[in-house]
Amino acid sequence: MEFVKLAVNGTLMRGLPLEKNLLEAGAVFEREAATGKCYRLWSIRDNNPAMLRVDPADPNAVSVAVEVWRVPAAGLASVLLREPEGLSVGKVTLSDGEVVLGVIAEPELVRGQKEISSYGGWRSYIATL
């Protein structure tokens, strides 16, 4: 069976509401990780995060806490189709330089939403709610 690595940064993480989508697709948790310092993070109505890649020179760019999962290639579409509108898959650079697929946001999704980059990750942010 062919697997792809998928970096998740929000409600797909272990113990959070959409983890079941990964498990139902046959995904296996691989490890906790962090992105390179070239992303910003927003809260979408405190329901889920939205991560965007930015220029590493952006003064608000941060490293975001993620989880890396091994997802059966055949199950990847089922996971992504169940993601909230405005979230899609793209390439994400991890802090160790590895590039994996990851859940990223379309820029329009974050317009008017609360930026939470300074928290460094969704778990850190939701702990303050």
Short mmCIF file of N, CA and C in Angstrom, two decimals:
data_model
loop_
_atom_site.label_atom_id
_atom_site.label_comp_id
_atom_site.label_asym_id
_atom_site.label_seq_id
_atom_site.Cartn_x
_atom_site.Cartn_y
_atom_site.Cartn_z
N MET A 1 0.84 -1.18 0.00
CA MET A 1 0.00 0.00 0.00
C MET A 1 0.89 1.24 0.00
N GLU A 2 0.56 2.18 -0.85
CA GLU A 2 1.33 3.42 -0.94
C GLU A 2 0.77 4.45 0.05
N PHE A 3 1.67 5.09 0.78
CA PHE A 3 1.30 6.12 1.74
C PHE A 3 1.90 7.46 1.32
N VAL A 4 1.24 8.54 1.74
CA VAL A 4 1.80 9.88 1.60
C VAL A 4 1.85 10.50 2.99
N LYS A 5 2.83 11.34 3.22
CA LYS A 5 2.91 12.05 4.49
C LYS A 5 2.06 13.31 4.38
N LEU A 6 1.27 13.56 5.43
CA LEU A 6 0.40 14.72 5.47
C LEU A 6 0.61 15.44 6.79
N ALA A 7 0.98 16.72 6.72
CA ALA A 7 1.14 17.56 7.92
C ALA A 7 -0.19 18.24 8.20
N VAL A 8 -0.68 18.06 9.42
CA VAL A 8 -1.94 18.69 9.82
C VAL A 8 -1.67 19.65 10.97
N ASN A 9 -2.43 20.75 10.99
CA ASN A 9 -2.15 21.80 11.97
C ASN A 9 -3.35 22.21 12.79
N GLY A 10 -4.44 21.41 12.76
CA GLY A 10 -5.63 21.84 13.48
C GLY A 10 -6.50 20.68 13.90
N THR A 11 -7.76 20.74 13.52
CA THR A 11 -8.76 19.80 14.03
C THR A 11 -8.58 18.37 13.57
N LEU A 12 -7.64 18.11 12.65
CA LEU A 12 -7.31 16.73 12.28
C LEU A 12 -6.30 16.11 13.26
N MET A 13 -5.74 16.92 14.15
CA MET A 13 -4.72 16.42 15.07
C MET A 13 -5.33 15.44 16.08
N ARG A 14 -4.47 14.63 16.66
CA ARG A 14 -4.89 13.61 17.64
C ARG A 14 -5.74 14.22 18.74
N GLY A 15 -6.86 13.57 19.01
CA GLY A 15 -7.74 13.99 20.10
C GLY A 15 -8.66 15.14 19.75
N LEU A 16 -8.57 15.67 18.55
CA LEU A 16 -9.42 16.79 18.15
C LEU A 16 -10.54 16.29 17.24
N PRO A 17 -11.58 17.11 17.01
CA PRO A 17 -12.82 16.62 16.39
C PRO A 17 -12.71 15.90 15.05
N LEU A 18 -11.77 16.26 14.19
CA LEU A 18 -11.72 15.63 12.87
C LEU A 18 -10.65 14.54 12.74
N GLU A 19 -10.00 14.17 13.85
CA GLU A 19 -9.03 13.08 13.80
C GLU A 19 -9.67 11.82 13.21
N LYS A 20 -10.95 11.63 13.49
CA LYS A 20 -11.65 10.45 12.98
C LYS A 20 -11.59 10.36 11.46
N ASN A 21 -11.52 11.49 10.77
CA ASN A 21 -11.43 11.47 9.31
C ASN A 21 -10.13 10.80 8.86
N LEU A 22 -9.04 11.06 9.57
CA LEU A 22 -7.77 10.41 9.26
C LEU A 22 -7.82 8.92 9.58
N LEU A 23 -8.34 8.60 10.75
CA LEU A 23 -8.40 7.21 11.17
C LEU A 23 -9.28 6.38 10.24
N GLU A 24 -10.41 6.93 9.82
CA GLU A 24 -11.30 6.21 8.91
C GLU A 24 -10.65 5.99 7.55
N ALA A 25 -9.71 6.85 7.17
CA ALA A 25 -9.00 6.69 5.89
C ALA A 25 -7.82 5.73 6.02
N GLY A 26 -7.57 5.22 7.24
CA GLY A 26 -6.47 4.29 7.45
C GLY A 26 -5.14 4.97 7.75
N ALA A 27 -5.18 6.24 8.10
CA ALA A 27 -3.95 6.98 8.39
C ALA A 27 -3.34 6.54 9.72
N VAL A 28 -2.02 6.69 9.81
CA VAL A 28 -1.28 6.34 11.01
C VAL A 28 -0.45 7.55 11.42
N PHE A 29 -0.58 7.93 12.71
CA PHE A 29 0.23 9.03 13.23
C PHE A 29 1.70 8.66 13.15
N GLU A 30 2.51 9.58 12.62
CA GLU A 30 3.95 9.33 12.53
C GLU A 30 4.72 10.09 13.61
N ARG A 31 4.49 11.42 13.71
CA ARG A 31 5.28 12.20 14.67
C ARG A 31 4.75 13.62 14.80
N GLU A 32 5.12 14.24 15.90
CA GLU A 32 4.91 15.68 16.05
C GLU A 32 6.07 16.37 15.36
N ALA A 33 5.81 17.53 14.80
CA ALA A 33 6.85 18.26 14.08
C ALA A 33 6.50 19.75 14.12
N ALA A 34 7.29 20.52 13.43
CA ALA A 34 7.04 21.95 13.28
C ALA A 34 7.40 22.33 11.86
N THR A 35 6.75 23.36 11.38
CA THR A 35 7.08 23.85 10.05
C THR A 35 8.32 24.71 10.11
N GLY A 36 8.86 25.03 8.94
CA GLY A 36 9.88 26.06 8.87
C GLY A 36 9.24 27.38 9.29
N LYS A 37 10.05 28.38 9.55
CA LYS A 37 9.54 29.69 10.00
C LYS A 37 9.14 30.51 8.77
N CYS A 38 8.08 30.06 8.09
CA CYS A 38 7.61 30.75 6.88
C CYS A 38 6.10 30.63 6.73
N TYR A 39 5.40 30.63 7.87
CA TYR A 39 3.95 30.50 7.86
C TYR A 39 3.33 31.50 8.83
N ARG A 40 2.05 31.80 8.59
CA ARG A 40 1.23 32.56 9.53
C ARG A 40 -0.05 31.75 9.74
N LEU A 41 -0.70 31.98 10.89
CA LEU A 41 -1.83 31.16 11.29
C LEU A 41 -2.99 32.05 11.74
N TRP A 42 -4.20 31.70 11.31
CA TRP A 42 -5.41 32.42 11.71
C TRP A 42 -6.41 31.45 12.31
N SER A 43 -7.29 31.97 13.16
CA SER A 43 -8.42 31.21 13.68
C SER A 43 -9.63 31.56 12.84
N ILE A 44 -10.30 30.55 12.31
CA ILE A 44 -11.51 30.75 11.53
C ILE A 44 -12.70 30.55 12.48
N ARG A 45 -13.19 31.65 13.01
CA ARG A 45 -14.33 31.66 13.95
C ARG A 45 -14.13 30.70 15.13
N ASP A 46 -12.88 30.49 15.52
CA ASP A 46 -12.51 29.59 16.62
C ASP A 46 -12.97 28.15 16.39
N ASN A 47 -13.25 27.79 15.12
CA ASN A 47 -13.61 26.42 14.77
C ASN A 47 -12.44 25.61 14.25
N ASN A 48 -11.55 26.26 13.52
CA ASN A 48 -10.39 25.59 12.95
C ASN A 48 -9.36 26.63 12.55
N PRO A 49 -8.10 26.23 12.41
CA PRO A 49 -7.07 27.16 12.00
C PRO A 49 -6.92 27.20 10.49
N ALA A 50 -6.25 28.23 10.04
CA ALA A 50 -5.91 28.37 8.62
C ALA A 50 -4.46 28.82 8.55
N MET A 51 -3.62 28.01 7.92
CA MET A 51 -2.19 28.28 7.82
C MET A 51 -1.85 28.70 6.39
N LEU A 52 -1.13 29.81 6.28
CA LEU A 52 -0.69 30.32 4.98
C LEU A 52 0.82 30.41 4.95
N ARG A 53 1.40 30.05 3.82
CA ARG A 53 2.84 30.24 3.62
C ARG A 53 3.09 31.70 3.29
N VAL A 54 4.13 32.27 3.89
CA VAL A 54 4.50 33.66 3.65
C VAL A 54 6.00 33.74 3.41
N ASP A 55 6.46 34.89 3.01
CA ASP A 55 7.88 35.13 2.83
C ASP A 55 8.57 34.96 4.19
N PRO A 56 9.64 34.19 4.26
CA PRO A 56 10.34 34.02 5.55
C PRO A 56 10.81 35.34 6.16
N ALA A 57 10.93 36.39 5.34
CA ALA A 57 11.32 37.70 5.85
C ALA A 57 10.14 38.44 6.49
N ASP A 58 8.94 37.92 6.33
CA ASP A 58 7.75 38.53 6.94
C ASP A 58 7.98 38.57 8.46
N PRO A 59 7.87 39.74 9.08
CA PRO A 59 8.13 39.81 10.53
C PRO A 59 7.15 39.00 11.37
N ASN A 60 6.01 38.62 10.80
CA ASN A 60 5.03 37.81 11.53
C ASN A 60 5.13 36.32 11.22
N ALA A 61 6.11 35.92 10.40
CA ALA A 61 6.28 34.51 10.05
C ALA A 61 6.71 33.72 11.28
N VAL A 62 6.13 32.54 11.42
CA VAL A 62 6.44 31.68 12.57
C VAL A 62 6.60 30.24 12.11
N SER A 63 7.09 29.44 13.01
CA SER A 63 7.11 27.99 12.86
C SER A 63 5.82 27.50 13.53
N VAL A 64 5.06 26.66 12.85
CA VAL A 64 3.77 26.19 13.36
C VAL A 64 3.88 24.73 13.79
N ALA A 65 3.35 24.42 14.95
CA ALA A 65 3.30 23.03 15.43
C ALA A 65 2.35 22.23 14.54
N VAL A 66 2.81 21.08 14.06
CA VAL A 66 2.00 20.20 13.22
C VAL A 66 2.18 18.76 13.67
N GLU A 67 1.32 17.91 13.14
CA GLU A 67 1.50 16.46 13.26
C GLU A 67 1.67 15.92 11.85
N VAL A 68 2.56 14.96 11.71
CA VAL A 68 2.76 14.30 10.43
C VAL A 68 2.11 12.92 10.52
N TRP A 69 1.22 12.65 9.56
CA TRP A 69 0.51 11.39 9.47
C TRP A 69 0.87 10.69 8.17
N ARG A 70 0.88 9.37 8.19
CA ARG A 70 1.04 8.56 6.97
C ARG A 70 -0.37 8.17 6.54
N VAL A 71 -0.78 8.67 5.38
CA VAL A 71 -2.14 8.46 4.89
C VAL A 71 -2.07 7.58 3.64
N PRO A 72 -2.88 6.52 3.58
CA PRO A 72 -2.92 5.74 2.34
C PRO A 72 -3.27 6.68 1.18
N ALA A 73 -2.51 6.57 0.10
CA ALA A 73 -2.74 7.47 -1.04
C ALA A 73 -4.20 7.43 -1.48
N ALA A 74 -4.80 6.24 -1.46
CA ALA A 74 -6.20 6.10 -1.88
C ALA A 74 -7.16 6.80 -0.93
N GLY A 75 -6.77 7.01 0.33
CA GLY A 75 -7.65 7.65 1.32
C GLY A 75 -7.48 9.14 1.45
N LEU A 76 -6.45 9.68 0.81
CA LEU A 76 -6.17 11.11 0.96
C LEU A 76 -7.34 11.97 0.49
N ALA A 77 -7.95 11.63 -0.62
CA ALA A 77 -9.06 12.43 -1.15
C ALA A 77 -10.22 12.46 -0.16
N SER A 78 -10.51 11.33 0.49
CA SER A 78 -11.64 11.31 1.42
C SER A 78 -11.39 12.24 2.61
N VAL A 79 -10.14 12.34 3.05
CA VAL A 79 -9.81 13.25 4.15
C VAL A 79 -9.99 14.69 3.69
N LEU A 80 -9.44 15.02 2.55
CA LEU A 80 -9.48 16.41 2.09
C LEU A 80 -10.88 16.87 1.72
N LEU A 81 -11.70 15.98 1.19
CA LEU A 81 -13.06 16.36 0.83
C LEU A 81 -13.91 16.70 2.06
N ARG A 82 -13.48 16.23 3.23
CA ARG A 82 -14.22 16.48 4.47
C ARG A 82 -13.66 17.68 5.24
N GLU A 83 -12.64 18.32 4.70
CA GLU A 83 -12.09 19.51 5.33
C GLU A 83 -13.03 20.70 5.10
N PRO A 84 -13.02 21.68 6.02
CA PRO A 84 -13.85 22.87 5.82
C PRO A 84 -13.49 23.61 4.52
N GLU A 85 -14.47 24.28 3.95
CA GLU A 85 -14.25 25.05 2.73
C GLU A 85 -13.13 26.06 2.94
N GLY A 86 -12.29 26.21 1.93
CA GLY A 86 -11.18 27.15 1.99
C GLY A 86 -9.87 26.51 2.42
N LEU A 87 -9.92 25.26 2.86
CA LEU A 87 -8.71 24.53 3.21
C LEU A 87 -8.44 23.51 2.12
N SER A 88 -7.18 23.37 1.76
CA SER A 88 -6.81 22.45 0.69
C SER A 88 -5.46 21.83 1.03
N VAL A 89 -4.89 21.13 0.07
CA VAL A 89 -3.60 20.50 0.28
C VAL A 89 -2.56 21.22 -0.56
N GLY A 90 -1.39 21.35 0.00
CA GLY A 90 -0.25 21.94 -0.69
C GLY A 90 1.01 21.36 -0.10
N LYS A 91 2.13 21.87 -0.52
CA LYS A 91 3.40 21.39 0.04
C LYS A 91 3.78 22.27 1.23
N VAL A 92 4.21 21.59 2.29
CA VAL A 92 4.57 22.25 3.54
C VAL A 92 6.01 21.88 3.87
N THR A 93 6.81 22.89 4.19
CA THR A 93 8.20 22.67 4.56
C THR A 93 8.31 22.56 6.08
N LEU A 94 8.86 21.44 6.53
CA LEU A 94 9.07 21.22 7.96
C LEU A 94 10.37 21.86 8.41
N SER A 95 10.53 22.02 9.71
CA SER A 95 11.71 22.70 10.25
C SER A 95 13.01 21.96 9.92
N ASP A 96 12.93 20.65 9.67
CA ASP A 96 14.13 19.88 9.32
C ASP A 96 14.41 19.91 7.82
N GLY A 97 13.60 20.67 7.05
CA GLY A 97 13.79 20.79 5.62
C GLY A 97 12.99 19.81 4.78
N GLU A 98 12.40 18.80 5.42
CA GLU A 98 11.57 17.85 4.67
C GLU A 98 10.33 18.57 4.13
N VAL A 99 9.95 18.26 2.91
CA VAL A 99 8.75 18.83 2.31
C VAL A 99 7.72 17.71 2.19
N VAL A 100 6.54 17.94 2.79
CA VAL A 100 5.45 16.96 2.79
C VAL A 100 4.18 17.66 2.34
N LEU A 101 3.18 16.87 2.04
CA LEU A 101 1.87 17.48 1.78
C LEU A 101 1.33 18.00 3.10
N GLY A 102 0.51 19.02 3.03
CA GLY A 102 -0.06 19.57 4.25
C GLY A 102 -1.34 20.33 3.97
N VAL A 103 -2.09 20.55 5.04
CA VAL A 103 -3.34 21.31 4.93
C VAL A 103 -2.98 22.79 5.03
N ILE A 104 -3.33 23.53 3.98
CA ILE A 104 -3.07 24.97 3.94
C ILE A 104 -4.36 25.69 3.55
N ALA A 105 -4.37 26.98 3.78
CA ALA A 105 -5.57 27.77 3.53
C ALA A 105 -5.44 28.58 2.25
N GLU A 106 -6.60 28.84 1.66
CA GLU A 106 -6.67 29.80 0.57
C GLU A 106 -6.65 31.19 1.20
N PRO A 107 -5.90 32.14 0.63
CA PRO A 107 -5.78 33.47 1.25
C PRO A 107 -7.11 34.15 1.57
N GLU A 108 -8.11 33.98 0.75
CA GLU A 108 -9.41 34.63 0.99
C GLU A 108 -10.04 34.16 2.31
N LEU A 109 -9.76 32.95 2.72
CA LEU A 109 -10.35 32.39 3.93
C LEU A 109 -10.00 33.20 5.17
N VAL A 110 -8.81 33.78 5.22
CA VAL A 110 -8.37 34.45 6.45
C VAL A 110 -8.78 35.92 6.52
N ARG A 111 -9.33 36.44 5.44
CA ARG A 111 -9.74 37.85 5.43
C ARG A 111 -10.73 38.12 6.57
N GLY A 112 -10.38 39.07 7.44
CA GLY A 112 -11.25 39.45 8.55
C GLY A 112 -11.23 38.50 9.73
N GLN A 113 -10.37 37.49 9.70
CA GLN A 113 -10.29 36.53 10.80
C GLN A 113 -9.16 36.91 11.76
N LYS A 114 -9.15 36.33 12.94
CA LYS A 114 -8.16 36.64 13.98
C LYS A 114 -6.84 35.92 13.70
N GLU A 115 -5.77 36.68 13.60
CA GLU A 115 -4.46 36.06 13.43
C GLU A 115 -3.99 35.51 14.77
N ILE A 116 -3.50 34.27 14.74
CA ILE A 116 -3.04 33.60 15.97
C ILE A 116 -1.61 33.09 15.82
N SER A 117 -0.86 33.66 14.89
CA SER A 117 0.51 33.20 14.63
C SER A 117 1.36 33.18 15.90
N SER A 118 1.18 34.18 16.76
CA SER A 118 2.02 34.29 17.95
C SER A 118 1.87 33.10 18.90
N TYR A 119 0.80 32.32 18.76
CA TYR A 119 0.60 31.15 19.62
C TYR A 119 1.43 29.96 19.14
N GLY A 120 1.85 29.97 17.88
CA GLY A 120 2.69 28.90 17.36
C GLY A 120 1.96 27.61 17.01
N GLY A 121 0.66 27.57 17.21
CA GLY A 121 -0.09 26.36 16.87
C GLY A 121 -1.50 26.41 17.39
N TRP A 122 -2.34 25.55 16.82
CA TRP A 122 -3.75 25.51 17.17
C TRP A 122 -3.97 25.08 18.61
N ARG A 123 -3.27 24.05 19.07
CA ARG A 123 -3.46 23.58 20.45
C ARG A 123 -3.14 24.69 21.46
N SER A 124 -2.06 25.42 21.21
CA SER A 124 -1.70 26.52 22.12
C SER A 124 -2.77 27.59 22.15
N TYR A 125 -3.34 27.87 20.98
CA TYR A 125 -4.39 28.88 20.91
C TYR A 125 -5.66 28.41 21.62
N ILE A 126 -6.15 27.20 21.29
CA ILE A 126 -7.43 26.78 21.87
C ILE A 126 -7.33 26.58 23.39
N ALA A 127 -6.13 26.39 23.91
CA ALA A 127 -5.97 26.28 25.35
C ALA A 127 -6.31 27.59 26.06
N THR A 128 -6.30 28.70 25.31
CA THR A 128 -6.60 30.01 25.91
C THR A 128 -8.08 30.36 25.84
N LEU A 129 -8.86 29.55 25.14
CA LEU A 129 -10.29 29.88 24.98
C LEU A 129 -11.10 29.50 26.20
#
